[in-house]
């Protein structure tokens, strides 16, 4: 049974432009926000034909792309904004791990968004990539989703400070929204782990051990997704006081990315705690199995101890020697049966006093 609802794509060359994800049924759509403190303009059905006419480089521009199946459109976007084919290949190749790449006038960030599946213990995965340029933020999603709905509303209604900031702050908000999915997934896993621990204490069935291993795999997958994100955010954290800062991220905005780094550390700590809880549940399962086995062996041992002297008596009087005076006793059978019965009672009383059962 596959624990992670996410197929690994084919291994491609670094500059091969081919979408390797699983959401191939989704058409590519684009949405553009052009905004500043005074105004916001939204282009919901944006096309590449409007690349030159709709962008306002005196304001902030956020181009959000849903669906990565239209390779020609992705190439056109890349050519218009002078993006390297290596970056486009990383956007389309969903087998890549979370990474941060900095070029002269471009900051590339790609991240995995994880959410629990509704009707199973699987985890659904979507890769989201970001291109940050001066006054421009381009986000690439594998499919249309509602991760950023609240951010769009904040832009439309001028809620918060997002419209007073540059697009680097918008990048922070988008990354923060994706990281919230980690919390949702981890909380879902914790609820299921707690349920498993309770089931283990009630009745340690083999299926519970299988579920424990499944959730251990899920937590390991979460950890593998967060660790490179933590490293990337740490890189941004170390650049706060770098004199060679390329200006794509303002000094004051670095503090927000530091918060994201702290969140990643908190997530990893919680995952380690949940892994310890699963390890305890697994140990409890095996301890319970050993206890049950010991109880069975003790019962069988007591039964054997009771029947050993009885078997000895039966064996003695079953040897068929001619000169056995007891065999000719009129009430010998009843006497022997009485002795055997008393012997059984005596052994039971002895075992009871010894608290062997």
PDB file of N, CA and C in Angstrom, residues 301-350:
ATOM      1  N   UNK A 301       1.891 -24.024  31.047  1.00  0.00           N
ATOM      2  CA  UNK A 301       2.823 -24.625  32.002  1.00  0.00           C
ATOM      3  C   UNK A 301       2.086 -25.160  33.222  1.00  0.00           C
ATOM      4  N   UNK A 302       1.122 -24.383  33.714  1.00  0.00           N
ATOM      5  CA  UNK A 302       0.341 -24.826  34.873  1.00  0.00           C
ATOM      6  C   UNK A 302      -0.443 -26.093  34.538  1.00  0.00           C
ATOM      7  N   UNK A 303      -1.077 -26.074  33.352  1.00  0.00           N
ATOM      8  CA  UNK A 303      -1.828 -27.269  32.929  1.00  0.00           C
ATOM      9  C   UNK A 303      -0.897 -28.473  32.821  1.00  0.00           C
ATOM     10  N   UNK A 304       0.282 -28.259  32.252  1.00  0.00           N
ATOM     11  CA  UNK A 304       1.250 -29.368  32.127  1.00  0.00           C
ATOM     12  C   UNK A 304       1.694 -29.852  33.494  1.00  0.00           C
ATOM     13  N   UNK A 305       1.932 -28.894  34.427  1.00  0.00           N
ATOM     14  CA  UNK A 305       2.374 -29.271  35.773  1.00  0.00           C
ATOM     15  C   UNK A 305       1.315 -30.092  36.494  1.00  0.00           C
ATOM     16  N   UNK A 306       0.053 -29.819  36.242  1.00  0.00           N
ATOM     17  CA  UNK A 306      -1.035 -30.573  36.865  1.00  0.00           C
ATOM     18  C   UNK A 306      -1.119 -31.983  36.294  1.00  0.00           C
ATOM     19  N   UNK A 307      -0.939 -32.093  34.993  1.00  0.00           N
ATOM     20  CA  UNK A 307      -1.124 -33.398  34.350  1.00  0.00           C
ATOM     21  C   UNK A 307       0.117 -34.278  34.400  1.00  0.00           C
ATOM     22  N   UNK A 308       1.260 -33.748  34.733  1.00  0.00           N
ATOM     23  CA  UNK A 308       2.474 -34.578  34.802  1.00  0.00           C
ATOM     24  C   UNK A 308       2.351 -35.671  35.871  1.00  0.00           C
ATOM     25  N   UNK A 309       1.989 -35.328  37.133  1.00  0.00           N
ATOM     26  CA  UNK A 309       1.846 -36.427  38.122  1.00  0.00           C
ATOM     27  C   UNK A 309       0.704 -37.385  37.782  1.00  0.00           C
ATOM     28  N   UNK A 310      -0.358 -36.825  37.158  1.00  0.00           N
ATOM     29  CA  UNK A 310      -1.452 -37.708  36.763  1.00  0.00           C
ATOM     30  C   UNK A 310      -0.994 -38.681  35.684  1.00  0.00           C
ATOM     31  N   UNK A 311      -0.225 -38.180  34.762  1.00  0.00           N
ATOM     32  CA  UNK A 311       0.310 -39.039  33.702  1.00  0.00           C
ATOM     33  C   UNK A 311       1.247 -40.088  34.284  1.00  0.00           C
ATOM     34  N   UNK A 312       2.010 -39.702  35.306  1.00  0.00           N
ATOM     35  CA  UNK A 312       2.914 -40.649  35.957  1.00  0.00           C
ATOM     36  C   UNK A 312       2.127 -41.791  36.594  1.00  0.00           C
ATOM     37  N   UNK A 313       1.044 -41.454  37.329  1.00  0.00           N
ATOM     38  CA  UNK A 313       0.222 -42.488  37.979  1.00  0.00           C
ATOM     39  C   UNK A 313      -0.384 -43.416  36.934  1.00  0.00           C
ATOM     40  N   UNK A 314      -0.950 -42.817  35.876  1.00  0.00           N
ATOM     41  CA  UNK A 314      -1.538 -43.626  34.812  1.00  0.00           C
ATOM     42  C   UNK A 314      -0.488 -44.520  34.171  1.00  0.00           C
ATOM     43  N   UNK A 315       0.735 -43.993  34.010  1.00  0.00           N
ATOM     44  CA  UNK A 315       1.795 -44.783  33.403  1.00  0.00           C
ATOM     45  C   UNK A 315       2.217 -45.952  34.271  1.00  0.00           C
ATOM     46  N   UNK A 316       2.264 -45.713  35.586  1.00  0.00           N
ATOM     47  CA  UNK A 316       2.663 -46.801  36.498  1.00  0.00           C
ATOM     48  C   UNK A 316       1.678 -47.945  36.420  1.00  0.00           C
ATOM     49  N   UNK A 317       0.377 -47.619  36.468  1.00  0.00           N
ATOM     50  CA  UNK A 317      -0.622 -48.681  36.471  1.00  0.00           C
ATOM     51  C   UNK A 317      -0.996 -49.149  35.057  1.00  0.00           C
ATOM     52  N   UNK A 318      -0.279 -48.664  34.120  1.00  0.00           N
ATOM     53  CA  UNK A 318      -0.511 -49.142  32.755  1.00  0.00           C
ATOM     54  C   UNK A 318       0.622 -50.001  32.252  1.00  0.00           C
ATOM     55  N   UNK A 319       1.534 -50.446  33.168  1.00  0.00           N
ATOM     56  CA  UNK A 319       2.696 -51.230  32.740  1.00  0.00           C
ATOM     57  C   UNK A 319       2.359 -52.709  32.533  1.00  0.00           C
ATOM     58  N   UNK A 320       1.186 -53.158  33.008  1.00  0.00           N
ATOM     59  CA  UNK A 320       0.698 -54.521  32.734  1.00  0.00           C
ATOM     60  C   UNK A 320       1.570 -55.635  33.339  1.00  0.00           C
ATOM     61  N   UNK A 321       2.265 -55.340  34.450  1.00  0.00           N
ATOM     62  CA  UNK A 321       2.956 -56.427  35.148  1.00  0.00           C
ATOM     63  C   UNK A 321       1.919 -57.313  35.843  1.00  0.00           C
ATOM     64  N   UNK A 322       2.211 -58.649  35.918  1.00  0.00           N
ATOM     65  CA  UNK A 322       1.261 -59.571  36.542  1.00  0.00           C
ATOM     66  C   UNK A 322       1.222 -59.395  38.054  1.00  0.00           C
ATOM     67  N   UNK A 323       2.381 -59.139  38.663  1.00  0.00           N
ATOM     68  CA  UNK A 323       2.436 -59.027  40.114  1.00  0.00           C
ATOM     69  C   UNK A 323       2.281 -57.563  40.530  1.00  0.00           C
ATOM     70  N   UNK A 324       1.085 -57.023  40.388  1.00  0.00           N
ATOM     71  CA  UNK A 324       0.748 -55.665  40.842  1.00  0.00           C
ATOM     72  C   UNK A 324      -0.467 -55.795  41.747  1.00  0.00           C
ATOM     73  N   UNK A 325      -0.254 -55.896  43.082  1.00  0.00           N
ATOM     74  CA  UNK A 325      -1.353 -56.170  44.022  1.00  0.00           C
ATOM     75  C   UNK A 325      -2.494 -55.164  43.911  1.00  0.00           C
ATOM     76  N   UNK A 326      -2.191 -53.876  43.602  1.00  0.00           N
ATOM     77  CA  UNK A 326      -3.245 -52.859  43.563  1.00  0.00           C
ATOM     78  C   UNK A 326      -4.288 -53.162  42.491  1.00  0.00           C
ATOM     79  N   UNK A 327      -3.852 -53.890  41.450  1.00  0.00           N
ATOM     80  CA  UNK A 327      -4.790 -54.161  40.356  1.00  0.00           C
ATOM     81  C   UNK A 327      -5.920 -55.095  40.798  1.00  0.00           C
ATOM     82  N   UNK A 328      -5.652 -55.896  41.848  1.00  0.00           N
ATOM     83  CA  UNK A 328      -6.664 -56.827  42.307  1.00  0.00           C
ATOM     84  C   UNK A 328      -7.510 -56.245  43.440  1.00  0.00           C
ATOM     85  N   UNK A 329      -7.235 -55.051  43.871  1.00  0.00           N
ATOM     86  CA  UNK A 329      -8.024 -54.422  44.930  1.00  0.00           C
ATOM     87  C   UNK A 329      -9.405 -54.109  44.406  1.00  0.00           C
ATOM     88  N   UNK A 330     -10.415 -54.420  45.198  1.00  0.00           N
ATOM     89  CA  UNK A 330     -11.794 -54.275  44.726  1.00  0.00           C
ATOM     90  C   UNK A 330     -12.128 -52.827  44.382  1.00  0.00           C
ATOM     91  N   UNK A 331     -11.705 -51.880  45.227  1.00  0.00           N
ATOM     92  CA  UNK A 331     -12.011 -50.454  45.008  1.00  0.00           C
ATOM     93  C   UNK A 331     -10.768 -49.675  44.545  1.00  0.00           C
ATOM     94  N   UNK A 332      -9.809 -50.402  43.949  1.00  0.00           N
ATOM     95  CA  UNK A 332      -8.554 -49.749  43.530  1.00  0.00           C
ATOM     96  C   UNK A 332      -8.771 -48.598  42.549  1.00  0.00           C
ATOM     97  N   UNK A 333      -9.672 -48.807  41.607  1.00  0.00           N
ATOM     98  CA  UNK A 333      -9.931 -47.765  40.589  1.00  0.00           C
ATOM     99  C   UNK A 333     -10.414 -46.473  41.242  1.00  0.00           C
ATOM    100  N   UNK A 334     -11.371 -46.625  42.180  1.00  0.00           N
ATOM    101  CA  UNK A 334     -11.939 -45.428  42.812  1.00  0.00           C
ATOM    102  C   UNK A 334     -10.925 -44.753  43.733  1.00  0.00           C
ATOM    103  N   UNK A 335     -10.082 -45.601  44.366  1.00  0.00           N
ATOM    104  CA  UNK A 335      -9.044 -45.037  45.243  1.00  0.00           C
ATOM    105  C   UNK A 335      -8.058 -44.208  44.426  1.00  0.00           C
ATOM    106  N   UNK A 336      -7.588 -44.758  43.302  1.00  0.00           N
ATOM    107  CA  UNK A 336      -6.630 -44.040  42.448  1.00  0.00           C
ATOM    108  C   UNK A 336      -7.254 -42.768  41.887  1.00  0.00           C
ATOM    109  N   UNK A 337      -8.510 -42.855  41.451  1.00  0.00           N
ATOM    110  CA  UNK A 337      -9.175 -41.651  40.921  1.00  0.00           C
ATOM    111  C   UNK A 337      -9.298 -40.587  42.006  1.00  0.00           C
ATOM    112  N   UNK A 338      -9.603 -41.025  43.249  1.00  0.00           N
ATOM    113  CA  UNK A 338      -9.690 -40.069  44.348  1.00  0.00           C
ATOM    114  C   UNK A 338      -8.355 -39.420  44.639  1.00  0.00           C
ATOM    115  N   UNK A 339      -7.290 -40.253  44.627  1.00  0.00           N
ATOM    116  CA  UNK A 339      -5.943 -39.694  44.846  1.00  0.00           C
ATOM    117  C   UNK A 339      -5.601 -38.682  43.759  1.00  0.00           C
ATOM    118  N   UNK A 340      -5.907 -39.000  42.519  1.00  0.00           N
ATOM    119  CA  UNK A 340      -5.624 -38.083  41.400  1.00  0.00           C
ATOM    120  C   UNK A 340      -6.419 -36.788  41.549  1.00  0.00           C
ATOM    121  N   UNK A 341      -7.664 -36.911  41.957  1.00  0.00           N
ATOM    122  CA  UNK A 341      -8.486 -35.706  42.149  1.00  0.00           C
ATOM    123  C   UNK A 341      -7.921 -34.831  43.261  1.00  0.00           C
ATOM    124  N   UNK A 342      -7.543 -35.465  44.393  1.00  0.00           N
ATOM    125  CA  UNK A 342      -6.966 -34.717  45.510  1.00  0.00           C
ATOM    126  C   UNK A 342      -5.634 -34.079  45.120  1.00  0.00           C
ATOM    127  N   UNK A 343      -4.894 -34.805  44.306  1.00  0.00           N
ATOM    128  CA  UNK A 343      -3.610 -34.276  43.851  1.00  0.00           C
ATOM    129  C   UNK A 343      -3.808 -33.018  43.001  1.00  0.00           C
ATOM    130  N   UNK A 344      -4.808 -33.050  42.113  1.00  0.00           N
ATOM    131  CA  UNK A 344      -5.116 -31.876  41.282  1.00  0.00           C
ATOM    132  C   UNK A 344      -5.516 -30.691  42.158  1.00  0.00           C
ATOM    133  N   UNK A 345      -6.395 -30.945  43.163  1.00  0.00           N
ATOM    134  CA  UNK A 345      -6.827 -29.873  44.064  1.00  0.00           C
ATOM    135  C   UNK A 345      -5.632 -29.302  44.828  1.00  0.00           C
ATOM    136  N   UNK A 346      -4.755 -30.185  45.291  1.00  0.00           N
ATOM    137  CA  UNK A 346      -3.584 -29.743  46.053  1.00  0.00           C
ATOM    138  C   UNK A 346      -2.658 -28.874  45.200  1.00  0.00           C
ATOM    139  N   UNK A 347      -2.445 -29.280  43.946  1.00  0.00           N
ATOM    140  CA  UNK A 347      -1.584 -28.492  43.045  1.00  0.00           C
ATOM    141  C   UNK A 347      -2.202 -27.130  42.743  1.00  0.00           C
ATOM    142  N   UNK A 348      -3.517 -27.083  42.532  1.00  0.00           N
ATOM    143  CA  UNK A 348      -4.192 -25.806  42.260  1.00  0.00           C
ATOM    144  C   UNK A 348      -4.058 -24.868  43.448  1.00  0.00           C
ATOM    145  N   UNK A 349      -4.262 -25.416  44.677  1.00  0.00           N
ATOM    146  CA  UNK A 349      -4.118 -24.596  45.893  1.00  0.00           C
ATOM    147  C   UNK A 349      -2.687 -24.092  46.025  1.00  0.00           C
ATOM    148  N   UNK A 350      -1.722 -24.954  45.715  1.00  0.00           N
ATOM    149  CA  UNK A 350      -0.309 -24.564  45.820  1.00  0.00           C
ATOM    150  C   UNK A 350       0.012 -23.446  44.825  1.00  0.00           C
TER     151      UNK A 350
END
